[in-house]
Coordinates of C-alpha atoms and ligand atoms in Angstrom, one line a residue:
M11 CA 58.3 105.1 151.2
A12 CA 61.2 107.3 151.5
P13 CA 61.5 109.3 154.7
P14 CA 60.2 112.9 154.4
F15 CA 63.8 114.7 154.5
L16 CA 64.8 112.7 151.1
S17 CA 61.9 114.1 149.0
P18 CA 63.4 117.4 148.1
S19 CA 66.2 115.4 146.6
L20 CA 64.0 113.0 145.0
S21 CA 62.2 115.7 143.2
Y22 CA 65.6 117.3 142.5
L23 CA 66.3 113.9 140.7
S24 CA 63.2 113.7 138.7
L25 CA 63.8 117.1 137.4
W26 CA 67.2 116.3 136.7
A27 CA 65.9 113.0 134.9
S28 CA 63.5 115.2 132.7
G29 CA 66.0 117.6 131.7
V30 CA 68.4 114.8 130.6
I31 CA 65.9 113.1 128.6
L32 CA 64.9 116.6 126.9
A33 CA 68.4 117.1 126.2
I34 CA 68.8 113.7 124.6
V35 CA 65.6 114.2 122.5
F36 CA 66.8 117.7 121.6
L37 CA 70.4 116.4 120.4
K38 CA 68.7 113.7 118.5
L39 CA 66.4 116.0 116.6
F40 CA 69.7 118.4 116.0
H41 CA 71.7 115.5 114.7
L42 CA 68.7 114.3 112.5
L43 CA 68.2 117.8 111.1
L44 CA 71.8 118.1 110.2
R45 CA 71.8 115.0 108.6
R46 CA 68.7 116.2 106.4
H47 CA 70.8 119.1 105.4
K48 CA 73.8 117.2 104.6
L49 CA 72.3 114.7 102.3
A50 CA 70.0 117.3 100.7
K51 CA 72.7 119.5 100.2
A52 CA 74.8 116.7 98.4
M53 CA 71.9 116.0 96.0
D54 CA 71.4 119.6 95.1
N55 CA 72.6 118.9 91.5
F56 CA 69.7 116.3 91.0
P57 CA 66.2 117.5 90.4
G58 CA 63.5 115.4 91.5
P59 CA 59.8 115.0 91.8
P60 CA 58.1 117.3 94.4
T61 CA 58.6 116.5 98.1
H62 CA 56.3 116.6 101.0
W63 CA 58.0 118.3 103.9
L64 CA 57.3 115.5 106.3
F65 CA 56.7 112.4 104.3
G66 CA 59.1 112.9 101.6
H67 CA 58.0 110.5 98.8
A68 CA 56.7 107.9 101.4
L69 CA 53.1 108.5 100.5
E70 CA 53.6 107.7 96.8
I71 CA 56.0 104.8 97.7
Q72 CA 53.4 102.8 99.9
K73 CA 50.7 103.1 96.9
T74 CA 49.9 100.1 94.6
G75 CA 51.8 100.7 91.3
S76 CA 54.9 102.5 93.0
L77 CA 57.2 100.6 90.9
D78 CA 55.7 102.3 87.9
K79 CA 55.6 105.5 89.2
M80 CA 59.4 105.3 89.6
V81 CA 59.6 104.5 86.1
S82 CA 57.5 107.4 85.1
W83 CA 59.7 109.6 87.3
A84 CA 62.8 108.1 85.9
H85 CA 61.6 109.2 82.4
Q86 CA 61.2 112.9 83.8
F87 CA 64.5 112.8 85.3
P88 CA 67.3 111.4 83.6
Y89 CA 70.1 109.3 85.4
A90 CA 69.0 109.9 88.9
F91 CA 66.6 111.9 91.4
P92 CA 66.6 112.2 95.0
L93 CA 64.0 109.9 96.7
W94 CA 63.2 110.7 100.5
V95 CA 61.5 108.3 102.8
G96 CA 60.2 110.7 105.6
P97 CA 62.3 113.7 106.5
F98 CA 65.6 112.4 107.4
I99 CA 66.2 109.8 104.9
G100 CA 67.2 110.6 101.3
F101 CA 68.6 108.5 98.8
L102 CA 69.9 109.2 95.2
N103 CA 67.6 106.7 93.3
I104 CA 69.6 105.3 90.1
Y105 CA 68.4 103.6 87.2
E106 CA 71.1 104.0 84.2
P107 CA 73.8 101.4 83.5
D108 CA 77.0 104.2 83.9
Y109 CA 75.4 105.4 87.1
A110 CA 74.9 101.8 88.5
K111 CA 78.4 100.9 87.2
A112 CA 79.9 104.0 89.1
V113 CA 78.5 102.9 92.3
Y114 CA 78.2 98.9 92.1
S115 CA 81.4 98.0 90.4
R116 CA 83.2 99.1 93.8
G117 CA 82.5 97.3 97.1
D118 CA 80.7 100.2 98.9
P119 CA 78.8 98.9 102.3
K120 CA 74.9 98.4 102.4
A121 CA 73.1 101.3 103.4
P122 CA 72.7 100.7 107.3
D123 CA 69.4 102.8 107.3
V124 CA 67.7 99.9 105.4
Y125 CA 69.6 96.7 105.9
S126 CA 69.8 97.6 110.0
F127 CA 65.9 96.7 110.0
L128 CA 67.1 93.0 108.9
L129 CA 69.6 92.4 111.7
Q130 CA 67.0 91.3 114.3
W131 CA 66.1 88.6 111.9
T132 CA 69.1 87.7 109.7
G133 CA 71.9 88.7 112.0
K134 CA 75.2 89.9 110.6
G135 CA 74.8 87.4 107.6
L136 CA 76.6 87.7 104.3
L137 CA 73.9 90.0 103.0
V138 CA 74.4 92.9 105.7
L139 CA 77.9 92.2 106.4
D140 CA 80.8 94.7 105.3
G141 CA 84.4 94.9 105.7
S142 CA 87.1 92.3 106.2
K143 CA 84.7 90.0 108.1
W144 CA 82.3 90.2 104.7
F145 CA 85.3 89.1 102.7
Q146 CA 86.2 86.4 105.1
H147 CA 82.7 85.1 105.0
R148 CA 82.3 85.3 101.3
K149 CA 85.6 83.5 100.6
L150 CA 84.6 80.9 103.2
L151 CA 81.2 80.0 101.4
T152 CA 82.0 80.3 97.9
P153 CA 83.1 76.9 97.5
G154 CA 79.6 75.8 98.6
F155 CA 78.4 76.9 95.5
H156 CA 81.1 75.2 93.3
Y157 CA 79.7 73.5 90.2
D158 CA 80.6 69.9 91.6
V159 CA 78.3 71.1 94.6
L160 CA 75.6 72.2 92.2
K161 CA 75.5 69.1 89.9
P162 CA 73.7 66.8 92.3
Y163 CA 71.1 69.3 93.1
V164 CA 69.6 69.0 89.6
A165 CA 67.9 65.6 91.0
V166 CA 66.6 67.4 93.9
F167 CA 65.0 70.2 92.1
T168 CA 63.4 67.7 89.9
S169 CA 61.9 65.6 92.8
S170 CA 60.7 68.8 94.6
A171 CA 59.1 70.0 91.4
N172 CA 57.5 66.7 90.7
A173 CA 56.0 66.4 94.1
M174 CA 54.2 70.0 93.3
L175 CA 53.3 69.0 89.9
D176 CA 51.7 66.1 91.1
K177 CA 49.5 68.1 93.6
W178 CA 48.7 70.5 90.7
E179 CA 47.4 67.4 88.8
E180 CA 44.7 67.5 91.0
K181 CA 43.9 70.9 91.4
A182 CA 43.8 71.2 87.5
R183 CA 41.0 68.8 87.3
E184 CA 38.9 71.2 89.2
N185 CA 39.0 73.5 86.1
K186 CA 39.5 76.5 88.1
S187 CA 42.6 79.0 88.4
F188 CA 44.3 79.1 91.7
D189 CA 47.1 80.8 93.3
I190 CA 50.4 79.1 92.4
F191 CA 52.9 81.5 94.3
C192 CA 52.4 79.7 97.7
D193 CA 52.9 76.3 96.4
V194 CA 56.0 77.3 94.4
G195 CA 57.2 78.6 97.6
H196 CA 56.9 75.6 99.5
M197 CA 58.7 73.6 96.5
A198 CA 61.7 76.0 96.6
L199 CA 61.8 75.9 100.5
D200 CA 61.7 72.2 100.1
S201 CA 64.6 72.0 97.6
L202 CA 66.7 74.6 99.5
M203 CA 66.5 72.5 102.9
K204 CA 67.7 69.4 100.9
C205 CA 70.5 71.1 98.8
T206 CA 71.9 73.3 101.4
F207 CA 70.8 72.1 104.6
G208 CA 70.9 68.5 104.0
K209 CA 67.3 67.6 104.9
G210 CA 66.2 63.9 104.1
D211 CA 63.8 62.9 101.4
S212 CA 60.5 63.7 103.6
G213 CA 58.6 66.7 102.1
L214 CA 58.1 69.8 103.9
S215 CA 56.9 69.3 107.9
Y216 CA 54.4 71.4 109.5
R217 CA 57.3 73.3 111.0
D218 CA 58.7 74.1 107.5
S219 CA 55.8 75.5 106.3
S220 CA 55.0 77.6 109.0
Y221 CA 58.6 79.0 108.7
Y222 CA 57.5 79.9 105.0
Q223 CA 54.6 81.9 106.4
T224 CA 56.9 83.6 109.0
V225 CA 59.1 84.6 106.0
A226 CA 56.1 86.4 104.1
D227 CA 55.3 88.1 107.2
L228 CA 58.8 89.3 108.0
T229 CA 59.2 90.5 104.4
L230 CA 56.1 92.3 104.8
L231 CA 57.1 93.9 108.0
V232 CA 60.5 95.0 107.0
Q233 CA 59.4 96.4 103.6
Q234 CA 56.7 98.3 105.6
R235 CA 59.3 99.6 108.2
V236 CA 61.7 100.8 105.2
D237 CA 58.5 102.7 103.7
S238 CA 57.3 104.4 107.0
F239 CA 59.9 106.9 108.4
Q240 CA 57.8 106.9 111.8
Y241 CA 58.8 103.5 112.4
H242 CA 62.7 103.9 111.6
N243 CA 63.7 104.7 115.0
D244 CA 64.4 101.5 116.8
F245 CA 62.9 102.6 120.2
I246 CA 59.7 103.5 118.8
Y247 CA 59.3 100.6 116.5
W248 CA 59.5 98.2 119.4
L249 CA 56.7 99.8 121.0
T250 CA 54.2 99.4 118.2
P251 CA 52.2 96.5 117.5
H252 CA 53.9 96.2 114.2
G253 CA 57.2 96.1 116.1
R254 CA 56.1 93.5 118.5
R255 CA 54.8 91.2 115.8
F256 CA 58.1 91.7 113.9
L257 CA 60.1 90.4 117.3
R258 CA 57.7 87.4 117.5
A259 CA 58.2 86.4 114.0
C260 CA 61.9 86.7 114.2
Q261 CA 61.8 84.2 117.3
A262 CA 59.7 81.8 115.2
A263 CA 62.1 82.1 112.4
H264 CA 65.0 81.4 114.8
D265 CA 63.3 78.6 116.3
H266 CA 63.3 76.8 112.8
T267 CA 66.9 77.7 111.9
D268 CA 68.3 76.5 115.3
H269 CA 66.4 73.3 114.9
V270 CA 68.3 72.9 111.4
I271 CA 71.5 73.4 113.1
R272 CA 70.9 71.3 116.2
N273 CA 70.0 68.5 113.7
R274 CA 72.9 68.8 111.8
K275 CA 75.3 68.8 114.8
A276 CA 73.5 65.8 116.3
V277 CA 74.6 64.0 113.0
L278 CA 78.1 65.1 113.2
Q279 CA 78.4 63.6 116.5
D280 CA 78.1 60.2 114.9
K281 CA 81.7 59.0 114.2
K282 CA 80.4 57.0 111.1
E283 CA 78.8 60.3 109.6
Q284 CA 82.1 62.1 110.2
E285 CA 84.0 59.6 108.3
K286 CA 81.6 59.9 105.2
I287 CA 81.9 63.7 105.3
Q288 CA 85.7 63.3 105.3
H289 CA 85.4 61.1 102.4
R290 CA 83.4 63.4 100.5
R291 CA 85.1 65.7 97.9
H292 CA 82.6 68.6 98.2
L293 CA 81.0 69.8 101.3
D294 CA 77.3 71.3 101.4
F295 CA 77.0 74.6 102.8
L296 CA 76.0 73.6 106.4
D297 CA 79.3 71.4 106.5
I298 CA 81.4 74.5 105.6
L299 CA 79.7 76.5 108.2
L300 CA 80.2 73.9 110.8
G301 CA 83.6 72.9 109.9
A302 CA 84.9 76.4 109.3
R303 CA 88.1 77.7 111.2
D304 CA 89.7 81.0 110.9
E305 CA 93.8 81.0 110.7
S306 CA 94.1 80.8 114.8
G307 CA 91.8 77.6 114.5
I308 CA 88.8 79.3 116.0
K309 CA 85.1 78.3 115.0
L310 CA 82.5 80.6 113.5
S311 CA 80.6 81.8 116.6
D312 CA 77.2 80.2 117.2
A313 CA 75.9 84.2 116.4
D314 CA 77.7 83.9 113.2
L315 CA 76.8 80.6 112.3
R316 CA 73.0 81.2 113.0
A317 CA 73.1 84.7 110.9
E318 CA 74.5 82.8 107.9
V319 CA 71.5 80.1 108.2
D320 CA 69.1 82.6 108.7
T321 CA 70.4 84.6 105.7
F322 CA 70.5 81.7 103.3
M323 CA 67.3 80.0 104.5
F324 CA 65.6 83.5 103.4
E325 CA 67.6 84.5 100.3
G326 CA 67.8 80.9 99.0
H327 CA 63.9 80.5 98.8
D328 CA 62.1 83.8 98.7
T329 CA 63.8 85.0 95.5
T330 CA 63.5 81.9 93.4
T331 CA 59.8 81.7 94.6
S332 CA 59.3 85.0 93.0
G333 CA 61.4 84.3 89.6
I334 CA 59.5 80.8 89.1
S335 CA 56.0 82.5 89.8
W336 CA 56.4 85.5 87.8
F337 CA 58.0 83.3 85.0
L338 CA 55.1 81.0 84.8
Y339 CA 52.7 84.2 84.6
C340 CA 55.1 85.5 81.6
M341 CA 54.4 82.2 79.9
A342 CA 50.6 82.5 80.6
L343 CA 50.8 85.8 79.2
Y344 CA 52.7 84.9 75.9
P345 CA 51.4 81.4 74.5
E346 CA 53.6 81.7 71.9
H347 CA 57.0 81.7 73.9
Q348 CA 55.2 79.5 76.1
Q349 CA 54.9 76.7 73.5
R350 CA 58.5 77.4 72.0
C351 CA 60.0 76.6 75.6
R352 CA 57.9 73.5 75.9
E353 CA 59.0 72.2 72.5
E354 CA 62.7 73.0 73.4
A355 CA 62.1 71.1 76.7
R356 CA 60.6 68.3 75.1
E357 CA 63.3 67.9 72.6
I358 CA 66.3 68.0 75.3
L359 CA 64.5 65.4 77.4
G360 CA 63.8 63.1 74.7
D361 CA 63.4 59.6 75.9
Q362 CA 65.1 60.2 79.2
D363 CA 62.7 60.4 82.3
S364 CA 64.5 63.4 83.7
F365 CA 67.2 66.4 83.1
K366 CA 70.8 66.0 83.4
W367 CA 73.4 68.5 84.3
D368 CA 74.4 68.7 80.8
D369 CA 70.8 69.6 79.7
L370 CA 70.9 72.8 81.3
G371 CA 73.3 74.3 78.9
K372 CA 70.9 73.2 76.0
M373 CA 67.9 75.2 77.2
T374 CA 68.9 78.3 75.2
Y375 CA 65.3 79.7 74.5
L376 CA 64.0 79.1 77.9
T377 CA 67.0 80.9 79.2
M378 CA 66.2 83.9 77.3
C379 CA 62.7 83.7 78.3
I380 CA 63.9 83.6 82.0
K381 CA 66.2 86.4 81.5
E382 CA 63.6 88.6 80.0
C383 CA 61.2 87.8 82.7
F384 CA 64.1 88.9 85.0
R385 CA 64.0 92.0 83.2
L386 CA 60.5 92.8 83.5
Y387 CA 59.6 91.4 86.8
P388 CA 63.2 91.3 88.9
P389 CA 62.7 89.2 92.0
V390 CA 64.9 91.9 93.8
P391 CA 63.5 95.1 92.6
Q392 CA 65.6 97.6 94.7
V393 CA 69.1 97.5 96.6
Y394 CA 70.8 100.2 99.0
R395 CA 74.5 101.3 99.6
Q396 CA 76.2 104.1 101.5
L397 CA 79.1 105.5 99.6
S398 CA 82.4 105.0 101.6
K399 CA 84.2 107.5 99.5
P400 CA 83.1 110.2 97.0
V401 CA 81.9 109.0 93.4
D402 CA 81.9 111.0 90.1
F403 CA 79.3 110.3 87.4
V404 CA 79.5 110.2 83.6
D405 CA 77.9 113.4 83.3
G406 CA 80.1 115.4 85.6
R407 CA 77.9 115.4 88.7
S408 CA 79.1 113.9 92.0
L409 CA 78.3 112.8 95.4
P410 CA 80.4 112.7 98.6
A411 CA 81.2 110.1 100.9
G412 CA 78.3 109.2 103.2
S413 CA 75.7 109.5 100.7
L414 CA 72.9 107.1 100.4
I415 CA 72.2 105.3 97.0
S416 CA 69.1 103.1 96.0
L417 CA 69.5 101.3 93.0
H418 CA 66.2 100.9 91.4
I419 CA 66.8 97.6 89.4
Y420 CA 62.9 97.8 88.2
A421 CA 63.5 101.0 86.7
L422 CA 66.8 100.4 85.3
H423 CA 65.4 97.3 83.4
R424 CA 62.8 99.4 81.8
N425 CA 65.3 102.3 80.7
S426 CA 64.4 103.2 77.3
A427 CA 67.7 104.3 76.4
V428 CA 69.0 100.6 76.7
W429 CA 65.9 98.7 76.2
P430 CA 64.0 99.9 73.1
D431 CA 60.0 99.4 73.9
P432 CA 60.8 98.4 77.4
E433 CA 57.4 97.1 78.2
V434 CA 57.4 94.6 75.1
F435 CA 58.6 90.8 76.2
D436 CA 61.1 89.9 73.7
P437 CA 63.2 87.0 74.8
L438 CA 65.5 88.1 71.5
R439 CA 67.1 90.6 73.3
F440 CA 69.2 88.2 75.3
S441 CA 70.3 86.2 72.2
P442 CA 74.1 85.9 72.2
E443 CA 74.4 88.5 69.2
N444 CA 72.2 91.0 70.9
A445 CA 73.5 90.5 74.2
S446 CA 77.3 90.9 73.6
G447 CA 77.1 94.4 73.0
R448 CA 74.9 95.5 75.9
H449 CA 76.3 97.4 78.7
P450 CA 77.1 95.1 81.6
F451 CA 75.1 96.9 84.0
A452 CA 72.3 97.2 82.3
F453 CA 70.8 93.9 83.3
M454 CA 71.4 93.4 87.1
P455 CA 68.7 91.0 88.4
F456 CA 71.6 89.6 90.6
S457 CA 73.1 92.9 91.4
A458 CA 76.7 93.1 90.1
G459 CA 80.4 93.7 91.1
P460 CA 81.9 92.4 94.2
R461 CA 78.7 92.4 96.3
N462 CA 76.6 90.4 93.6
C463 CA 74.4 87.2 94.6
I464 CA 76.6 84.1 95.6
G465 CA 73.7 81.9 94.8
Q466 CA 73.0 83.2 91.1
Q467 CA 74.2 79.8 89.6
F468 CA 71.9 78.0 92.0
A469 CA 69.1 80.1 91.3
M470 CA 69.5 79.7 87.4
N471 CA 69.8 76.0 87.8
E472 CA 66.5 75.8 89.8
M473 CA 64.5 78.1 87.5
K474 CA 65.7 75.9 84.4
V475 CA 65.0 72.7 86.0
V476 CA 61.7 73.9 87.7
T477 CA 60.2 76.0 84.9
A478 CA 61.0 73.1 82.0
L479 CA 59.2 70.4 84.2
C480 CA 56.3 72.9 84.6
L481 CA 55.8 73.7 81.0
L482 CA 56.1 69.9 80.3
R483 CA 53.3 69.0 82.3
F484 CA 51.0 71.8 82.2
E485 CA 49.7 74.6 79.8
F486 CA 49.5 78.0 81.6
S487 CA 47.0 80.6 80.9
L488 CA 45.6 83.9 82.5
D489 CA 42.6 84.4 84.8
P490 CA 41.5 87.6 83.4
S491 CA 39.4 88.3 86.3
Q492 CA 42.5 88.2 88.9
L493 CA 45.4 89.6 87.0
P494 CA 48.5 89.9 89.6
I495 CA 49.3 93.3 91.1
K496 CA 52.9 94.0 91.4
L497 CA 54.0 94.6 94.9
P498 CA 57.7 95.2 96.3
Q499 CA 58.1 93.3 99.5
L500 CA 62.1 92.9 99.7
V501 CA 61.2 90.5 96.9
L502 CA 58.6 91.2 94.0
R503 CA 55.5 89.5 95.1
S504 CA 52.0 90.1 93.8
K505 CA 49.3 91.7 96.3
N506 CA 46.5 89.3 95.1
G507 CA 48.9 86.1 94.5
I508 CA 49.5 84.8 90.9
H509 CA 46.5 83.0 89.6
L510 CA 46.8 81.0 86.7
H511 CA 44.7 78.3 84.6
L512 CA 46.4 74.9 84.4
K513 CA 45.7 72.4 81.5
S514 CA 47.3 69.1 82.2
L515 CA 49.3 67.7 79.1
R516 CA 49.3 64.0 80.3
P517 CA 47.0 62.0 78.1
E518 CA 46.2 59.8 80.8
S519 CA 44.4 62.4 82.9
G520 CA 40.9 62.2 81.6
K521 CA 39.5 65.5 81.4
Ligands
HEM27 C1 66.3 84.2 91.4 C2 66.7 84.1 92.4 C3 67.7 85.4 93.0 C4 67.7 86.5 93.0 C5 67.1 87.4 91.7 C6 68.7 87.3 93.9 C7 69.3 88.6 93.7 C8 70.2 89.1 94.5 C9 70.7 90.3 94.7 C10 70.0 91.7 93.8 C11 71.6 90.6 95.7 C12 72.2 91.9 96.0 C13 71.6 92.3 97.2 C14 72.0 93.5 97.8 O1 72.9 94.3 97.5 O2 71.2 93.9 99.1 C15 71.7 89.1 96.1 C16 72.5 88.9 97.2 C17 72.6 87.7 97.9 N1 72.1 86.5 97.5 FE1 70.8 86.3 96.0 N2 69.4 86.3 94.6 C18 68.5 85.0 94.0 C19 68.9 83.8 94.6 C20 69.7 83.5 95.8 C21 69.9 82.0 96.3 C22 69.1 80.8 95.7 C23 70.9 82.4 97.3 C24 71.4 81.1 98.2 C25 71.0 80.0 98.0 C26 71.0 83.7 97.5 C27 71.9 84.2 98.4 C28 72.2 85.5 98.0 C29 73.2 86.1 99.3 C30 73.9 85.2 100.5 C31 73.6 87.5 98.8 C32 74.5 88.3 99.6 C33 75.9 88.3 99.1 C34 76.9 89.0 99.5 O3 76.5 90.3 99.8 O4 78.1 88.8 99.7 N3 70.4 84.4 96.2 N4 71.0 88.5 95.5
NAG28 C1 36.4 74.3 82.1 O1 36.1 75.7 82.0 C2 35.8 76.4 80.8 C3 35.3 77.7 81.1 O2 35.6 78.1 82.3 C4 34.9 75.3 80.0 O3 34.8 76.2 78.7 C5 35.3 74.2 79.6 O4 34.3 73.4 79.1 C6 35.4 73.5 81.2 N1 35.9 72.1 81.1 C7 35.6 71.1 81.8 C8 36.2 69.7 81.7 O5 34.8 71.3 82.7
NAG29 C1 68.0 91.1 68.1 O1 66.9 91.7 68.8 C2 66.0 92.3 67.8 C3 64.9 93.0 68.4 O2 64.3 92.4 69.4 C4 65.5 91.1 66.8 O3 64.5 91.4 66.0 C5 66.7 90.4 66.5 O4 66.4 89.0 65.7 C6 67.7 89.8 67.7 N1 68.7 89.3 66.9 C7 69.1 88.2 67.2 C8 70.4 87.5 66.3 O5 68.6 87.4 67.8

């Protein structure tokens, strides 16, 4: 215990401390209010839906059906409207090609207000990096997606897909609909691990499938945090049960990626393996990361390395899972297109037993259907930026530097000025004749401009191989009692999964 003569100074101290804390809280609040004022003032010329003083539009955003609510607001307010998540974060929400072009043709940084929620998980990987470090990493990793690297992946996609389809053969025999989303997810993770992280031929281990669950949890928590202003402050968030769950899930994800890195490093210790790699003409993603040196010969730091592995491990499977699952749903919804894609695939396959690289370019109808499905069900429905310099829009309105932008890809793809009868599924919109006249920023499933998706080609190849194989093996139809409910969760998911009926097309599988 402190001697009695000290106690007056101790109580002074606590008085001081509370004074300082109060001042900090006050300053923080002042800072936030100033920011709210600035963001709101910048968007003065943009009318929008009514805003709750505290929640902004958060209550509507959190509701089921929020994506279509945005579309109806977009109808009401041409070009753009302010979108508030709580009292302090206001975006200009845009969904018109010229508006998208004004911002996305430049390389403005990602909005830290949203992307910082990923930091604990993905670190500063390509997705969240900005400036010269982003440029350096992008240049470094681009050769990992060269078509000579992608070519052999066709066989990997085929084997992962076939493993899933064999499993479905059994499920289909039960003559009940089932949720395909999770199986597609495991398949996509399996092929990603084989393609970019050099995993051997074995299927997914227990460790991998628990990683899959962890990512589902992490995306749910990040989306919830974006949509709930009371969770925006780090200090408060880490104290909540959700915040602690998020930290635990990050730890679990890192355990998985560390394991992948350690394994590869162990392989590299082996002299023979080293020689093999030197003789390979094209390195895979992890080879590139581990071999990377900057101008002064310094390796990527362990933190940078893990950030990229965490980023690609997530971006590389969750997006294609959403794409493939919603595509199969579209095929179930439109049996006539399903049949046409199947016939095309049969014709291309002929009497070969699997697809080759050159076949991918021949899948023209399937590709049009995939694009039309990306239009209506974009795997990444919304992306955010912060303006580094002012921007002038086509209609004469403008925004100052520092403003926050939300590009609503989902609403952009349903903009009726560009897409007549937007709700109609019509693959012919993407016939070469029809597509060539269209605004280059009208269709942005992979974003566009310098910060577009680096894995675009990888993703399209995987989509084509996997969906063609699915259609050759099964007929897909809806389960009217369990239609999917769209749910944005960083990627587009379904609240109740995607339940489909599968009918095997194999003659030998006795019904
Ligand atoms: C259907 C599949 C996919 C879709 C729809 C998609 C969509 C997107 C979009 C919209 C962005 C921009 C994000 C933003 O501005 O915040 C993006 C960026 C990115 N994607 Fe994809 N993606 C897909 C597949 C993939 C795959 C397979 C990989 C890796 C193997 C990948 C890796 C990345 C990375 C690293 C970035 C950040 C690029 C940068 O900022 O330089 N994506 N993707
Ligand atoms: C499968 O279920 C459908 C309706 O649910 C029924 O019409 C059909 O006869 C069933 N087929 C078999 C082989 O059980
Ligand atoms: C262009 O799109 C329209 C409407 O979808 C369709 O009727 C027409 O056949 C398409 N043109 C071509 C050449 O595919």
